[in-house]
Short mmCIF file of C-alpha atoms and ligand atoms in Angstrom, two decimals:
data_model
loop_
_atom_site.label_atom_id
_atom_site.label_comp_id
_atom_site.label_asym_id
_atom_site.label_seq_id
_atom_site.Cartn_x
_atom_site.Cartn_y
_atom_site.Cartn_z
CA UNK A 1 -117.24 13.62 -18.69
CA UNK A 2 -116.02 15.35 -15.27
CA UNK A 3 -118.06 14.59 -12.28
CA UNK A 4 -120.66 16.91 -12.01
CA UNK A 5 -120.02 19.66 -9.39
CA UNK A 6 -122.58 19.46 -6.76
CA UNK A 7 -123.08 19.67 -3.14
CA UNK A 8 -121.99 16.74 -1.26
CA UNK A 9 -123.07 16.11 2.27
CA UNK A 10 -119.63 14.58 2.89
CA UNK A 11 -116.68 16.83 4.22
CA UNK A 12 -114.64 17.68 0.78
CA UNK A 13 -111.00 16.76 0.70
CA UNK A 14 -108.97 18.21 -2.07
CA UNK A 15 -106.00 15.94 -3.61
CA UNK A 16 -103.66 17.18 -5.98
CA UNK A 17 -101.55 15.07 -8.25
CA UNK A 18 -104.48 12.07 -7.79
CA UNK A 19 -103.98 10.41 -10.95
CA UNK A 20 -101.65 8.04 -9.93
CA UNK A 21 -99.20 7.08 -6.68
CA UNK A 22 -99.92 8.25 -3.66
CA UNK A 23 -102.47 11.19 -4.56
CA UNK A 24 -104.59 8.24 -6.20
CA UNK A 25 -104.09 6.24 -3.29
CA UNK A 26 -104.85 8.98 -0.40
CA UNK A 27 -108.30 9.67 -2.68
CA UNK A 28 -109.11 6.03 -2.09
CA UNK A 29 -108.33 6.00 1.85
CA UNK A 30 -110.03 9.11 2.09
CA UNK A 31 -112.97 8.10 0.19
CA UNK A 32 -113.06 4.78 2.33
CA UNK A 33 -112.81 7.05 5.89
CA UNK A 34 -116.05 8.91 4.81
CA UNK A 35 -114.42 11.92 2.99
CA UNK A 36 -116.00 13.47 -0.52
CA UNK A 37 -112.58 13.78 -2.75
CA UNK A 38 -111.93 16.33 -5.36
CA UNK A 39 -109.11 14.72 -7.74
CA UNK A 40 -107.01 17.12 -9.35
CA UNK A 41 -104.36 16.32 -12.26
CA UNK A 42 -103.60 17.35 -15.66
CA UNK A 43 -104.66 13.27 -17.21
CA UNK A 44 -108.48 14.37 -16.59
CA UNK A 45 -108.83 10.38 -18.15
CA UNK A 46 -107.54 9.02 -14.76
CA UNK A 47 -108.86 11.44 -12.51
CA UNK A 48 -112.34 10.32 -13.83
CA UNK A 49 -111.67 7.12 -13.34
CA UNK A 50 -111.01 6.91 -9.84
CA UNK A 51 -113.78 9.90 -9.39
CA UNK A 52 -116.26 6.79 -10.26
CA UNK A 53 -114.58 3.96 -7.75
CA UNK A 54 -114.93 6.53 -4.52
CA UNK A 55 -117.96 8.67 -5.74
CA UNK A 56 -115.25 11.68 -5.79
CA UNK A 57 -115.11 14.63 -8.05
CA UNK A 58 -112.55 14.68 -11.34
CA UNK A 59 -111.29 18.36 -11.75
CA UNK A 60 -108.52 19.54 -14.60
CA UNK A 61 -105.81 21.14 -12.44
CA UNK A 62 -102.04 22.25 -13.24
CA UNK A 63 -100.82 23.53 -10.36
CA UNK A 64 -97.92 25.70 -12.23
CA UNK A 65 -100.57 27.20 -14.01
CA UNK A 66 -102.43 30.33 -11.91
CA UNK A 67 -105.49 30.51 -14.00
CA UNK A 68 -105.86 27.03 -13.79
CA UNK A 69 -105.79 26.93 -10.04
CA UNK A 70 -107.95 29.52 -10.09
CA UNK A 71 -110.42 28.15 -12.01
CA UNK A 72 -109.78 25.15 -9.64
CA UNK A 73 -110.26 26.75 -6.53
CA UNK A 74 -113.27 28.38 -7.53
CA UNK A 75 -115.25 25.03 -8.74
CA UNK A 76 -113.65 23.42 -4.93
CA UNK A 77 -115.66 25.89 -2.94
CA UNK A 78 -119.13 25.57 -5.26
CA UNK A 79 -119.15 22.27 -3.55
CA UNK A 80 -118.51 23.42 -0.37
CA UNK A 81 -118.04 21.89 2.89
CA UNK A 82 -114.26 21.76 2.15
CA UNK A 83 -112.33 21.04 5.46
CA UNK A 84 -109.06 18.52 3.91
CA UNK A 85 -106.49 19.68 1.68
CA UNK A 86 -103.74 17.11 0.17
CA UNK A 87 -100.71 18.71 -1.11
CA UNK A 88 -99.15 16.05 -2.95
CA UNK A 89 -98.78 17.20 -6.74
CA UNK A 90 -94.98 17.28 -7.59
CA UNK A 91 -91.78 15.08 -7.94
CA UNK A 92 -88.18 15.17 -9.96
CA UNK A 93 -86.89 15.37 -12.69
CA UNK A 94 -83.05 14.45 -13.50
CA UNK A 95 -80.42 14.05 -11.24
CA UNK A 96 -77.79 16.25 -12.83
CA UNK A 97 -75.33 17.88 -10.14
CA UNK A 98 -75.05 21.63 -9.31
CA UNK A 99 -72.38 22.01 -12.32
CA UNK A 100 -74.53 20.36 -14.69
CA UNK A 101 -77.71 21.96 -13.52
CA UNK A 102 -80.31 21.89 -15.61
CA UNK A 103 -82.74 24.78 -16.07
CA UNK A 104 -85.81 23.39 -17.25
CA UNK A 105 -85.48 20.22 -14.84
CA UNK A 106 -84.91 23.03 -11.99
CA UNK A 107 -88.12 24.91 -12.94
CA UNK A 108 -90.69 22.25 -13.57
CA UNK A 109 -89.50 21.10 -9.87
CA UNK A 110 -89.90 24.60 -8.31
CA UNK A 111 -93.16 25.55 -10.24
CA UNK A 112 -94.54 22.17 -9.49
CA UNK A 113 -93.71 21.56 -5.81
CA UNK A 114 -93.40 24.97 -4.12
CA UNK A 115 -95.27 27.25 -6.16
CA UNK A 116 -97.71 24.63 -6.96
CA UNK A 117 -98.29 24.18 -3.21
CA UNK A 118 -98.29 28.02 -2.34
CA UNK A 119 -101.04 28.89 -4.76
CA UNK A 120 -102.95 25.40 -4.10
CA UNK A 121 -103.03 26.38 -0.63
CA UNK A 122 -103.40 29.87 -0.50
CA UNK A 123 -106.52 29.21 -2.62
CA UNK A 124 -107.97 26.83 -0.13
CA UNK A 125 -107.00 28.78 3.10
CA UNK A 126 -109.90 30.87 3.29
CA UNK A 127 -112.35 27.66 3.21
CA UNK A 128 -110.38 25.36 5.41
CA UNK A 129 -110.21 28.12 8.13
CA UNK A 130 -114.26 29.20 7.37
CA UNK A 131 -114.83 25.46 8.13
CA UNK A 132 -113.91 25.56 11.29
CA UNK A 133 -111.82 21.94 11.45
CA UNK A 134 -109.70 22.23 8.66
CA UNK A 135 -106.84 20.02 7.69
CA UNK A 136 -103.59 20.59 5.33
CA UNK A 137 -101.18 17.49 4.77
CA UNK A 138 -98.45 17.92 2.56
CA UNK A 139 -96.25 15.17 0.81
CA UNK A 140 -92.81 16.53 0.70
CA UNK A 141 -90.45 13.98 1.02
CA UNK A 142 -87.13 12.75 2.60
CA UNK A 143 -85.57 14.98 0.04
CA UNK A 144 -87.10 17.92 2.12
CA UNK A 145 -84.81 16.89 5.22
CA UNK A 146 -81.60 16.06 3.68
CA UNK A 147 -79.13 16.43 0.54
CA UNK A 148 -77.54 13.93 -2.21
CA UNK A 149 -75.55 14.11 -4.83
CA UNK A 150 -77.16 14.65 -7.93
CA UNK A 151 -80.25 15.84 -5.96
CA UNK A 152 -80.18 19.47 -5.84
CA UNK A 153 -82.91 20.50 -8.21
CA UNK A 154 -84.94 18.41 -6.26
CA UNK A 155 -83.68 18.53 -1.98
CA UNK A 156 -83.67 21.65 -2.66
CA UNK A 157 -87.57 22.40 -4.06
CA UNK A 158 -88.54 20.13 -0.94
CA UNK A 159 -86.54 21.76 1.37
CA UNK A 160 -88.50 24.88 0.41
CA UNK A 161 -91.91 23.14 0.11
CA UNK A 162 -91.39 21.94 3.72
CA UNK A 163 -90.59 25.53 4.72
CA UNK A 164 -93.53 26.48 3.27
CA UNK A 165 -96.09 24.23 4.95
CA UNK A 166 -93.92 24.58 8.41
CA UNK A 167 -94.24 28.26 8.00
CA UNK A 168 -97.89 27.95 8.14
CA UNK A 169 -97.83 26.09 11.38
CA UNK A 170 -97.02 29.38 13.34
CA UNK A 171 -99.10 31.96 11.34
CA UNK A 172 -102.00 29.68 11.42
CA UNK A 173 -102.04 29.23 15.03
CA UNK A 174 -105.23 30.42 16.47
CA UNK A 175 -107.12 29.02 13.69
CA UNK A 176 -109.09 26.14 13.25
CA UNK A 177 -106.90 23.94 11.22
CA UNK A 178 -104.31 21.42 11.66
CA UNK A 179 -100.84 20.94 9.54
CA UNK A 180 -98.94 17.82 8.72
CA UNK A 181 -96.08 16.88 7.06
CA UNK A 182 -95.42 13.59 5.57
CA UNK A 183 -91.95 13.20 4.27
CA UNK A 184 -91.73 9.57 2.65
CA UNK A 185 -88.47 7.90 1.04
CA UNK A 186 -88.48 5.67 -1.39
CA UNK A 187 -92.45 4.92 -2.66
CA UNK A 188 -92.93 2.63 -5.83
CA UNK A 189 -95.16 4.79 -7.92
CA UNK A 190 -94.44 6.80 -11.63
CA UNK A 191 -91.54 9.12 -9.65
CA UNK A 192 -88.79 7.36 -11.04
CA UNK A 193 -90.07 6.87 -14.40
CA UNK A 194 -91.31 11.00 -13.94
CA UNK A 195 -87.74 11.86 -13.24
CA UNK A 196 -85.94 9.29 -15.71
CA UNK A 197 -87.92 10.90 -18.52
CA UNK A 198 -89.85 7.39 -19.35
CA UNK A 199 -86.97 5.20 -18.94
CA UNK A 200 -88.29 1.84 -17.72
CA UNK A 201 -85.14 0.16 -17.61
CA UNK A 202 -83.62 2.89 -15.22
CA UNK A 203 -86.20 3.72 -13.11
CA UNK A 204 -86.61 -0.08 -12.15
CA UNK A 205 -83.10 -0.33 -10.73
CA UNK A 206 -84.15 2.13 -7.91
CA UNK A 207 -86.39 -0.39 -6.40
CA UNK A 208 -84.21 -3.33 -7.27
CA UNK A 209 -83.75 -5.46 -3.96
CA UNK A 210 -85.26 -3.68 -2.29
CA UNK A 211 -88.85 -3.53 -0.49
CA UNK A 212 -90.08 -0.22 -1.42
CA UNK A 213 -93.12 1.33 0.47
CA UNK A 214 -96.04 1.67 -1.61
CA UNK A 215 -98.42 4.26 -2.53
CA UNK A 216 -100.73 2.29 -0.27
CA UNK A 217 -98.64 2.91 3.16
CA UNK A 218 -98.21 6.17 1.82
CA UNK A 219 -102.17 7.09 1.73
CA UNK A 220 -102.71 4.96 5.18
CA UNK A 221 -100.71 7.80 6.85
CA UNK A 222 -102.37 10.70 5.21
CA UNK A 223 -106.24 9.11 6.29
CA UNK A 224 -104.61 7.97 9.70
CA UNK A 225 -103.34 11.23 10.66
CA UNK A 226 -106.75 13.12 8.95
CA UNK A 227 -108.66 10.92 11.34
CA UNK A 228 -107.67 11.97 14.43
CA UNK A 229 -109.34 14.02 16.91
CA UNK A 230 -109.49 17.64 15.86
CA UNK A 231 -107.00 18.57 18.88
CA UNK A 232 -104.16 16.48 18.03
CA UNK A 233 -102.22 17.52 15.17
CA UNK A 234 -99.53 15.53 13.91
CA UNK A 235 -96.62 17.69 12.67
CA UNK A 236 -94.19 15.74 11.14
CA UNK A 237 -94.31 12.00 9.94
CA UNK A 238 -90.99 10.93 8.19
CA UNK A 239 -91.82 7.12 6.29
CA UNK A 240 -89.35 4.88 4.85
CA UNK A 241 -88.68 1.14 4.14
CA UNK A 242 -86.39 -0.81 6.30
CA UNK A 243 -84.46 -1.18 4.00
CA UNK A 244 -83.34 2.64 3.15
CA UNK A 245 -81.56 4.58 5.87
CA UNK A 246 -81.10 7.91 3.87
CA UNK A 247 -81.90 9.31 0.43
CA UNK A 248 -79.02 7.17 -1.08
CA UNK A 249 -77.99 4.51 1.76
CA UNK A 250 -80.58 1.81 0.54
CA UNK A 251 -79.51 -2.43 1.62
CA UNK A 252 -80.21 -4.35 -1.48
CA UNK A 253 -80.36 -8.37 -1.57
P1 NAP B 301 -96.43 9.99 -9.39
O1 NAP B 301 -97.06 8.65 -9.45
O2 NAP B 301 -95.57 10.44 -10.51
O3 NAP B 301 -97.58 11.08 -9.10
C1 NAP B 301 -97.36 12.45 -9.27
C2 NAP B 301 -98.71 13.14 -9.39
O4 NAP B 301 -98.49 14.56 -9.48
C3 NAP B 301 -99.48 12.71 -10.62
O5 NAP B 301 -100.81 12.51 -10.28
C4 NAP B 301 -99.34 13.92 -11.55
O6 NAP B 301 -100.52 14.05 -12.34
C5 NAP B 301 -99.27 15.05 -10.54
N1 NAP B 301 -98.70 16.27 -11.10
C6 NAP B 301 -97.45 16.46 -11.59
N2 NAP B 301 -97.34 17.71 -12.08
C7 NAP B 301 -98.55 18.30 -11.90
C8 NAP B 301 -99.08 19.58 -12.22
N3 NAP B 301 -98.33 20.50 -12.83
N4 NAP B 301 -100.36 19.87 -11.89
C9 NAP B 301 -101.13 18.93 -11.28
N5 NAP B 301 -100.70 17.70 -10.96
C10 NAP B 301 -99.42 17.39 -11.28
O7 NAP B 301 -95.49 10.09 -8.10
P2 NAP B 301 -95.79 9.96 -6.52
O8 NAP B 301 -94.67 9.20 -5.96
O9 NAP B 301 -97.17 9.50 -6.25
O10 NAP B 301 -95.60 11.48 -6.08
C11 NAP B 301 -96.53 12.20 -5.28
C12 NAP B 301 -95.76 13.15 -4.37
O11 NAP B 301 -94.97 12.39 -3.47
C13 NAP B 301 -94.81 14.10 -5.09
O12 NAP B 301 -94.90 15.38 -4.48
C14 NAP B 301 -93.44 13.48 -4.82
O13 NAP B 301 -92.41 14.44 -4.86
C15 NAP B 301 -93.66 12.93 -3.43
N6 NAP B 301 -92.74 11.86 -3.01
C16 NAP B 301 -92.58 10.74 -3.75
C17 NAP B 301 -91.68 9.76 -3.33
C18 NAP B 301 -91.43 8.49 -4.11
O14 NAP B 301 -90.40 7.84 -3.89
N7 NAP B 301 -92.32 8.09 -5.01
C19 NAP B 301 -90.96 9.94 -2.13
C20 NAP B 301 -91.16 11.09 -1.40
C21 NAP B 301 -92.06 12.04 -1.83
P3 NAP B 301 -100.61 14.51 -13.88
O15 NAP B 301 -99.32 14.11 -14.54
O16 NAP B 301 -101.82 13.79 -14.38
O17 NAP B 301 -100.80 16.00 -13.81
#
């Protein structure tokens, strides 16, 4: 069964994509720093889950769906209280070059990171700025700073995701809520097996000897830079291992 909807004395944070990697992870830390979470994924079965560990709330949510984020949206402010929104729903699919482009790969990565993120966050606005300390993070990526071959579906949704949340920096200035960017390389979570369409074998070699950060370091960032004085806003936090230098440069043993 979903968690019930009710008010919560907590402050409500909102996490997309929290059934597994980082979202998951940033729902714990969250929980952990004092913070009411509302999960939100299509696998309702996981959501639930971690609902129960950190006393959170388990919503159905896809964000390329409008009537779903609508719905959404609407059961987010019942609860009220909602001053922390996590945009971290998204990730790849393929790595097929520019002449090889592949539609569908192109779309899912476009509805899913950029429009996902516009409606999520256009929904949530009006709350986070009625709060009166609100706070949007956003999980874009390295992608979102630089291209690779083979990457284009992808650089290029986080490129525009990243414009999207930097935009919002300037016309939300005034108000009472802070913006940050987190732009992580390479985090050991279901992305590669996401973009490798379930292929274990493959989406293992990404990480091979290498120390990838985890979903873990990931979520420490979001709840460090969500627990910060209300006047300090951190814009931009780019994360990576030691051992990776760019999207493809990576030293393996
Ligand atoms: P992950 O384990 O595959 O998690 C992706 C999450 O997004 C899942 O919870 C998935 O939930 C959710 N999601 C996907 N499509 C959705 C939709 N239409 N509606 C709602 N939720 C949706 O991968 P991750 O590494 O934690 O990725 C989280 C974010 O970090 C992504 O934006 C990714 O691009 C970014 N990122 C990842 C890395 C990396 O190396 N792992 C690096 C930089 C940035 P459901 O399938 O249950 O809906």
């Amino acid at each position: 069964m979903t968690s019930p909807t009710t008010a919560t004395d907590r402050p409500v944070v909102v996490v997309t994509g929290a059934s597994s990697g980082i979202g998951a992870a940033s729902a714990r830390a969250l929980a952990a720093d004092g913070w009411h979470p509302v999960l939100g994924a299509r696998r309702l079965d996981r959501l639930r889950e971690i609902a129960d560990e950190t006393g959170g709330t388990a919503l159905p949510l896809d964000v390329t769906d409008a009537a779903s984020v609508e719905t959404f949206v609407g059961r987010v402010r019942d609860l009220g209280n909602v001053r922390g929104l996590v945009n971290n729903a998204g990730g790849a699919k393929g790595t097929e070059t520019v002449m090889d482009a592949d539609e569908e790969h192109w779309r899912w990565m476009w509805e899913s990171n950029v429009l996902g993120t516009m409606r999520i966050t256009k929904g949530l606005l009006p709350s986070l700025i009625a709060s009166g300390d609100g706070h949007v993070v956003t999980i874009t990526s390295i992608a979102g700073l630089e291209t690779y071959d083979g990457g284009s579906g992808y650089t290029s949704a986080k490129h525009a995701e990243g414009a999207l949340h930097r935009t919002l920096r300037g016309e939300l200035l005034g108000q009472p809520v802070r913006l940050t960017e987190i732009a992580p390389g390479a985090v050991e979570t279901e992305f590669s097996l996401v973009r490798f369409g379930g292929d274990t074998e493959r989406a293992d070699k990404v990480y091979d000897g290498i120390t990838p950060l985890t979903a873990d370091d990931v979520a420490a960032t979001v709840a460090f830079a969500m627990s910060r004085p209300s006047h300090v806003n951190l814009d931009t936090i780019v994360m990576k291992p030691r051992d990776q230098a760019s999207g493809m440069r990576f030293y393996r043993q």
